[in-house]
Amino acid sequence: MGAPVSVAPAEFGSALRTLRSSQGLSLGDLAHLVNYSKSYLSRVETGKKQPTADLARHCDDALGGEGRLIRIAMSVPRRRTQAATTTPSVRQLPRSITDFVGRVDLLRQLDGTCPEASDGQYRGSPLVLVDGPAGIGKTETVLHWGHVAAERFRDGTLFADLNGFRQGGSPLTAEQVLRRFLYDLGETRADLKGMDAQQLGVPFRSLLTGKRMLIVLDNATRPEQVRSLLPASPGCMTVVTSRSRMPGLLARDGALRLQVPPMAPEESLELLATLDPESRLAQRPEYLDACGHIPLLIRIASRRNMNPEFYDSLYRRESAAMLRLFSMVGDDSTSLRSLLMGSYEVLTGEATWAFRLLGTCAEGWFTVRDAARLLDTGQSAAEELLSELADIHLLQYRDGQFAFDPVHRAFAIERAGAVESERNGCQV
Ligand SMILES: Nc1ncnc2c1ncn2[C@@H]1O[C@H](COP(=O)(O)OP(=O)(O)O)[C@@H](O)[C@H]1O
Ligand SMILES: [Mg+2]
């Protein structure tokens, strides 16, 4: 009969059942055809018994599987323990950097949200929203924490980049992500095919019942993109990252919000010292202020061979030079302009206009009333436009006032110039 093959029994069993049913055969019929007992086949189909290569071959021949069953039987590494055979171990967190600095408060808050079970009982499935502007360190902070906290999630980690706010990109739908997660968790039921996101959420939640898993949904755009992906099982935890403040996820789904602020000046200096202890950027606080204390920009600036004019333009915050400085040729996903375009593209036409105008004219911290005057609109219209900009962190908000950080202002000025040139018939 041969030795059991390297396969997750549930996956093989499910494929066998699907193929048998598609041929209109009962278990008894198949037992007769392949000369194995009906009870043995039943145990294989329900994932209780590991199939052998011989069985896979016989069933393939008998059911016209054209090698499918034998391919499944040979493709998946064997799980050794009982727990692992019922829960394929998934550890999907991408690599995190080795020179991570600071963010102690955020790491502590993430730790504090982790489900604890002092009496063996977990209560609720925490949901955390980590939000902030592009390059501020949302993903990196969650990854850094997730790798350290991984051992608290014994059943594994699921990770998906939902592809939100990417220039020219299209965000993944909840349905696409659920299909991938279900597949990664070993669910191969054929009847999933016709299901929508809401329906797919049911087997997903069932699979996670009783499990201790961390689910990281990176770069989300809207609450609908994540709602069907939320586990219900106490002991699981979901962390969503987004440039959006997602008020709906906080209000309706009770997410805990952790906003990632710019680095504190001493954190920026620590990062710089880690990257390049000789860096000229450390010589004047204005240089790091011009980077908005955004770690991505500090890293880019520290890696550039800057000539004295660049330092000068950074000091004077010249928009064109700043955008040039913070770009990496051939690597759009690391370039400031491309990152900010990803946010700019999702704005309504009116908000792009307000962004350009305010970025060019508004100074320091300003109020709704100031904005209404500059935009020449009523206060409620100005308030709506400001919320739209602040909700995706194109504008800073604090205590009823708004402000541009240097890089967002540089980008707004550049966009205003681009629109102007377009109007004048120039190529942008
Ligand atoms: N705390 C940190 N220490 C060192 N580098 C950091 C830190 N946070 C972010 N970075 C760097 O900045 C880059 C951008 O961070 P990321 O988390 O991708 O930003 P976001 O997800 O907010 O757009 C990272 O690739 C990493 O190189
Ligand atoms: Mg990110």
XYZ file of C-alpha atoms and ligand atoms in Angstrom:
456
model
C 0.000 0.000 0.000
C 3.013 2.314 0.556
C 3.875 4.849 3.227
C 1.681 7.848 3.997
C 2.651 10.776 1.784
C 3.560 14.349 2.774
C 0.198 16.014 2.775
C -2.248 17.913 4.966
C -4.984 15.249 5.241
C -7.828 17.797 5.319
C -6.733 19.306 2.033
C -6.404 15.942 0.293
C -9.666 14.658 1.766
C -11.581 17.692 0.631
C -10.177 17.441 -2.906
C -11.037 13.724 -3.041
C -14.618 14.337 -1.875
C -15.102 17.136 -4.420
C -13.825 14.989 -7.283
C -15.894 11.928 -6.229
C -19.088 13.969 -5.916
C -18.471 15.616 -9.278
C -18.495 12.099 -10.790
C -21.770 11.272 -9.020
C -20.163 8.378 -7.119
C -20.903 7.276 -3.559
C -18.160 6.276 -1.138
C -19.235 2.650 -1.652
C -18.852 3.037 -5.428
C -15.356 4.458 -5.021
C -14.419 1.717 -2.516
C -15.448 -0.852 -5.105
C -13.446 0.848 -7.884
C -10.185 1.313 -5.969
C -10.402 -1.762 -3.796
C -10.101 0.019 -0.435
C -12.643 -0.265 2.355
C -15.438 2.298 2.544
C -14.596 3.181 6.162
C -10.931 3.798 5.298
C -11.929 6.109 2.431
C -14.341 7.909 4.698
C -11.527 8.570 7.208
C -9.320 9.886 4.409
C -12.061 12.179 3.139
C -12.700 13.638 6.547
C -8.986 14.297 7.072
C -8.667 11.772 9.894
C -6.345 9.502 7.942
C -3.233 10.344 5.984
C -3.528 9.048 2.374
C -0.838 6.940 0.757
C 0.673 7.631 -2.661
C -0.937 4.388 -3.932
C -4.369 5.482 -2.800
C -3.906 8.908 -4.406
C -2.894 7.250 -7.694
C -5.799 4.752 -7.674
C -8.333 7.460 -6.898
C -6.883 9.731 -9.573
C -7.231 6.938 -12.160
C -10.704 5.942 -11.044
C -12.077 9.499 -10.910
C -10.302 10.970 -13.957
C -8.401 13.425 -11.758
C -5.615 13.752 -14.339
C -2.953 13.659 -11.631
C -4.563 16.328 -9.444
C -4.882 14.158 -6.362
C -1.368 12.842 -6.611
C -0.085 16.411 -7.073
C -1.870 17.546 -3.898
C -0.619 14.461 -2.092
C 2.984 15.242 -2.971
C 3.003 19.019 -2.626
C 2.329 19.866 1.007
C 4.920 19.205 3.724
C 3.755 16.747 6.350
C 2.669 18.237 9.651
C 4.100 16.359 12.559
C 1.911 17.069 15.523
C -1.789 16.606 15.988
C -2.283 20.344 16.569
C -0.383 21.151 13.420
C -2.403 18.769 11.268
C -5.607 20.547 12.189
C -4.065 24.062 12.078
C -1.455 24.552 9.417
C 1.089 26.856 11.014
C 1.138 30.174 9.195
C 3.727 32.813 10.024
C 3.170 35.474 7.416
C 4.691 38.623 8.940
C 7.225 40.093 6.512
C 10.766 40.878 7.616
C 11.224 43.844 9.911
C 14.295 46.077 9.975
C 17.118 45.354 12.419
C 17.811 49.011 13.290
C 14.382 49.935 14.640
C 14.543 52.741 17.207
C 12.146 54.331 19.703
C 8.328 54.116 19.570
C 8.306 52.749 23.079
C 4.825 54.088 23.892
C 3.255 52.581 20.802
C 4.892 49.208 21.422
C 3.685 49.283 25.002
C 0.135 50.137 23.936
C 0.102 47.321 21.384
C 1.344 44.983 24.105
C -1.380 46.174 26.449
C -4.058 45.349 23.883
C -2.836 41.804 23.372
C -5.458 39.360 24.651
C -4.503 38.043 28.062
C -5.972 35.079 29.869
C -5.012 35.143 33.494
C -7.641 32.513 34.332
C -7.339 30.537 31.080
C -10.289 32.421 29.534
C -9.785 35.012 26.805
C -12.296 37.812 26.558
C -13.101 39.429 23.229
C -11.014 39.758 20.132
C -9.200 43.112 20.207
C -9.117 45.338 17.133
C -6.489 48.078 16.840
C -6.223 50.779 14.190
C -2.708 52.152 13.698
C -2.965 55.314 11.611
C -0.692 58.096 10.441
C 0.774 59.729 7.319
C 2.935 57.999 4.713
C 6.373 56.878 5.881
C 5.727 57.652 9.555
C 6.376 54.039 10.620
C 2.936 52.384 10.903
C 3.889 49.127 9.203
C 7.365 48.972 10.691
C 6.104 49.505 14.250
C 3.455 46.801 13.886
C 5.957 44.368 12.341
C 8.537 45.062 15.028
C 5.959 44.442 17.727
C 4.395 41.470 15.900
C 7.669 39.556 15.657
C 8.341 40.017 19.344
C 4.755 39.161 20.304
C 4.569 36.190 17.890
C 5.036 33.592 20.599
C 1.858 34.818 22.276
C -0.071 33.787 19.159
C 0.635 30.067 19.136
C -1.525 29.349 16.079
C 0.265 31.842 13.857
C 0.083 35.167 12.101
C -1.809 36.202 8.996
C -0.612 39.247 7.082
C -2.096 40.984 4.038
C -1.112 44.187 2.296
C -4.477 45.598 1.263
C -2.707 47.908 -1.182
C -4.514 51.069 -0.146
C -3.212 54.558 -0.972
C -0.771 53.330 -3.608
C -0.299 55.616 -6.591
C -2.208 54.130 -9.511
C -2.885 50.943 -7.506
C -6.190 49.323 -6.688
C -6.930 48.258 -3.113
C -7.653 44.565 -2.536
C -11.238 43.647 -1.746
C -12.187 41.804 1.439
C -13.249 38.883 -0.771
C -9.792 38.599 -2.366
C -8.084 38.628 1.006
C -10.492 36.128 2.550
C -9.948 33.696 -0.320
C -6.200 33.913 0.215
C -6.437 33.553 3.998
C -8.784 30.578 3.710
C -6.413 28.931 1.266
C -3.436 29.645 3.508
C -5.311 28.077 6.413
C -5.780 24.915 4.386
C -9.453 25.402 3.437
C -9.999 24.077 -0.084
C -13.775 23.487 -0.124
C -15.016 23.803 -3.692
C -18.240 25.542 -2.640
C -16.321 28.686 -1.582
C -16.159 29.668 -5.222
C -19.515 31.396 -5.512
C -19.364 33.091 -2.085
C -19.055 36.828 -1.495
C -17.020 38.494 1.274
C -19.762 38.230 3.873
C -20.309 34.545 3.180
C -16.574 33.806 3.125
C -16.274 35.451 6.528
C -18.255 32.550 8.038
C -15.803 29.685 7.299
C -12.946 32.097 8.110
C -14.328 32.793 11.572
C -15.079 29.107 12.073
C -11.494 28.172 11.259
C -10.209 30.665 13.807
C -12.486 29.475 16.594
C -10.458 28.570 19.644
C -7.253 29.717 17.969
C -4.687 32.272 19.105
C -3.795 34.177 15.964
C -2.611 37.663 15.091
C -4.095 39.154 11.922
C -2.336 42.181 10.418
C -4.197 44.067 7.689
C -1.746 46.597 6.298
C -2.625 49.669 4.222
C -6.400 49.572 4.504
C -8.471 52.344 2.959
C -12.038 51.884 4.182
C -13.797 49.967 6.974
C -15.646 47.733 4.456
C -12.291 46.450 3.315
C -11.616 44.931 6.740
C -14.958 44.221 8.426
C -15.499 40.700 7.037
C -11.893 39.885 7.920
C -12.315 40.384 11.644
C -12.139 37.194 13.722
C -14.679 36.748 16.485
C -12.700 34.266 18.516
C -11.403 35.511 21.865
C -7.646 35.069 21.842
C -7.267 36.405 18.293
C -6.221 40.002 17.673
C -6.437 42.174 14.564
C -4.199 45.143 13.796
C -5.200 47.364 10.878
C -2.824 50.014 9.543
C -4.048 52.911 7.448
C -3.385 56.481 6.400
C -7.064 57.017 7.148
C -8.363 57.715 10.637
C -11.340 55.488 9.783
C -13.869 57.075 12.123
C -16.389 54.346 11.199
C -14.119 51.559 12.430
C -13.656 53.347 15.731
C -17.324 54.184 16.199
C -19.044 51.038 15.007
C -16.478 48.304 15.477
C -14.947 49.621 18.674
C -11.404 49.720 17.307
C -8.761 51.142 19.590
C -6.932 53.934 17.789
C -3.168 54.275 17.989
C -2.007 57.279 16.036
C 1.645 57.212 14.983
C 3.055 60.706 15.551
C 6.242 62.164 14.038
C 9.297 60.937 15.917
C 10.313 62.966 18.939
C 13.451 65.064 18.143
C 15.596 62.793 20.312
C 14.215 59.714 18.497
C 15.093 61.321 15.135
C 18.631 61.951 16.370
C 18.899 58.407 17.684
C 17.776 57.070 14.310
C 20.295 59.270 12.540
C 23.072 58.184 14.888
C 22.205 54.538 14.184
C 22.250 55.079 10.434
C 25.229 57.398 10.100
C 26.952 58.795 13.179
C 28.802 61.308 10.970
C 25.708 62.680 9.262
C 25.656 66.441 8.704
C 21.889 66.289 9.236
C 22.548 66.110 12.974
C 24.355 69.437 12.940
C 21.269 71.654 12.770
C 17.876 70.802 14.259
C 16.276 72.574 11.269
C 17.346 69.769 8.930
C 15.415 67.134 10.861
C 12.495 69.540 11.314
C 12.372 69.858 7.520
C 12.122 66.038 7.321
C 8.996 66.375 9.482
C 10.652 63.860 11.866
C 9.313 61.178 9.517
C 11.583 58.111 9.782
C 11.378 57.209 6.095
C 12.552 60.685 5.112
C 15.326 60.727 7.690
C 16.542 57.415 6.289
C 16.413 58.639 2.696
C 18.182 61.912 3.535
C 20.885 60.122 5.514
C 21.632 57.857 2.558
C 21.899 60.676 0.007
C 25.185 62.301 -0.772
C 23.918 65.790 -0.293
C 25.858 68.714 -1.647
C 25.809 72.028 0.278
C 22.982 73.397 -1.899
C 20.742 70.571 -0.839
C 21.340 71.292 2.817
C 20.570 74.870 1.996
C 17.283 74.070 0.268
C 16.335 71.752 3.103
C 17.027 74.570 5.528
C 14.952 76.999 3.440
C 12.357 74.281 2.765
C 12.300 74.767 -0.990
C 9.542 72.542 -2.223
C 10.999 71.348 -5.551
C 14.373 70.553 -4.049
C 12.780 68.747 -1.099
C 10.725 66.482 -3.314
C 13.827 65.770 -5.401
C 15.844 65.049 -2.287
C 13.276 62.621 -0.909
C 13.022 60.524 -4.038
C 14.839 57.390 -5.009
C 15.383 56.862 -8.693
C 13.904 53.555 -9.841
C 12.145 52.940 -6.518
C 8.794 54.705 -6.600
C 7.478 52.987 -3.488
C 10.225 54.756 -1.496
C 9.814 58.192 -3.081
C 7.981 60.931 -1.256
C 6.168 62.259 -4.322
C 4.818 58.853 -5.254
C 3.806 58.079 -1.652
C 1.909 61.351 -1.313
C 0.309 60.969 -4.734
C -1.255 57.783 -3.352
C -3.148 59.904 -0.798
C -3.809 62.842 -3.132
C -5.416 60.570 -5.723
C -8.180 59.437 -3.371
C -9.316 62.995 -2.561
C -12.407 64.572 -4.082
C -11.710 67.283 -6.675
C -12.691 70.014 -4.203
C -10.353 68.698 -1.549
C -7.398 68.606 -3.976
C -8.122 72.262 -4.746
C -8.281 73.131 -1.031
C -5.073 71.183 -0.377
C -3.165 73.103 -3.059
C -4.531 76.477 -2.063
C -4.080 76.085 1.683
C -0.629 74.533 1.248
C 0.407 77.589 -0.690
C -1.260 80.294 1.450
C -2.006 79.108 4.978
C 0.717 79.727 7.516
C 1.469 77.964 10.796
C -1.519 76.617 12.691
C -4.862 77.819 11.309
C -8.543 77.455 12.200
C -11.651 76.545 10.188
C -12.480 80.236 10.064
C -9.030 81.067 8.582
C -9.478 78.316 6.015
C -12.980 79.556 5.075
C -11.515 83.006 4.462
C -8.623 81.706 2.361
C -10.849 79.365 0.362
C -13.653 81.928 0.152
C -16.270 79.387 1.298
C -18.730 79.075 4.159
C -17.456 77.639 7.440
C -19.214 74.280 7.152
C -17.850 73.724 3.626
C -14.357 74.599 4.867
C -14.775 72.265 7.826
C -15.731 69.387 5.547
C -12.741 69.947 3.285
C -10.367 70.202 6.229
C -11.733 66.963 7.714
C -11.232 65.192 4.418
C -7.591 66.278 4.358
C -6.933 65.633 8.045
C -8.678 62.227 7.926
C -5.932 60.899 5.667
C -3.158 62.875 7.354
C -2.431 65.269 4.504
C -2.998 67.921 7.131
C -2.118 67.844 10.814
C -4.872 68.413 13.361
C -4.548 69.428 17.009
C -7.016 71.059 19.396
C -9.285 72.529 16.738
C -6.406 73.800 14.588
C -4.762 72.577 11.406
C -1.238 72.807 9.971
C 0.956 71.512 7.166
C 4.216 69.806 7.986
C 7.104 70.856 5.707
C 6.934 67.876 3.356
C 3.167 67.999 2.877
C 3.413 71.725 2.256
C 6.176 71.158 -0.310
C 3.964 68.618 -2.052
C 0.928 70.952 -2.033
C 3.027 73.740 -3.563
C 4.357 71.373 -6.195
C 0.819 70.203 -7.080
C -0.342 73.824 -7.321
C 2.529 74.493 -9.745
C 1.665 71.392 -11.768
C -1.994 72.423 -12.119
C -0.924 75.936 -13.091
C 1.423 74.613 -15.786
C -1.325 72.330 -17.059
C -3.652 75.307 -17.350
C -0.999 77.177 -19.260
C -0.720 74.271 -21.665
C 2.691 73.047 -20.490
C 3.573 69.411 -20.048
C 3.510 68.435 -16.347
N 11.069 53.236 14.488
C 11.794 53.173 13.370
N 13.134 53.034 13.427
C 13.873 52.996 12.311
N 13.364 53.092 11.073
C 12.026 53.223 10.947
C 11.173 53.268 12.074
N 9.905 53.388 11.654
C 9.954 53.420 10.323
N 11.227 53.313 9.886
C 11.686 53.331 8.491
O 10.795 54.095 7.727
C 10.296 53.326 6.640
C 8.839 53.654 6.457
O 8.121 53.126 7.533
P 6.726 52.404 7.304
O 6.402 51.693 8.542
O 6.784 51.597 6.051
O 5.786 53.649 7.080
P 4.214 53.650 6.909
O 3.734 52.252 7.011
O 3.720 54.525 8.001
O 3.990 54.268 5.545
C 10.557 51.876 6.993
O 10.802 51.105 5.857
C 11.760 51.954 7.866
O 12.904 51.880 7.040
Mg 2.885 51.015 5.589
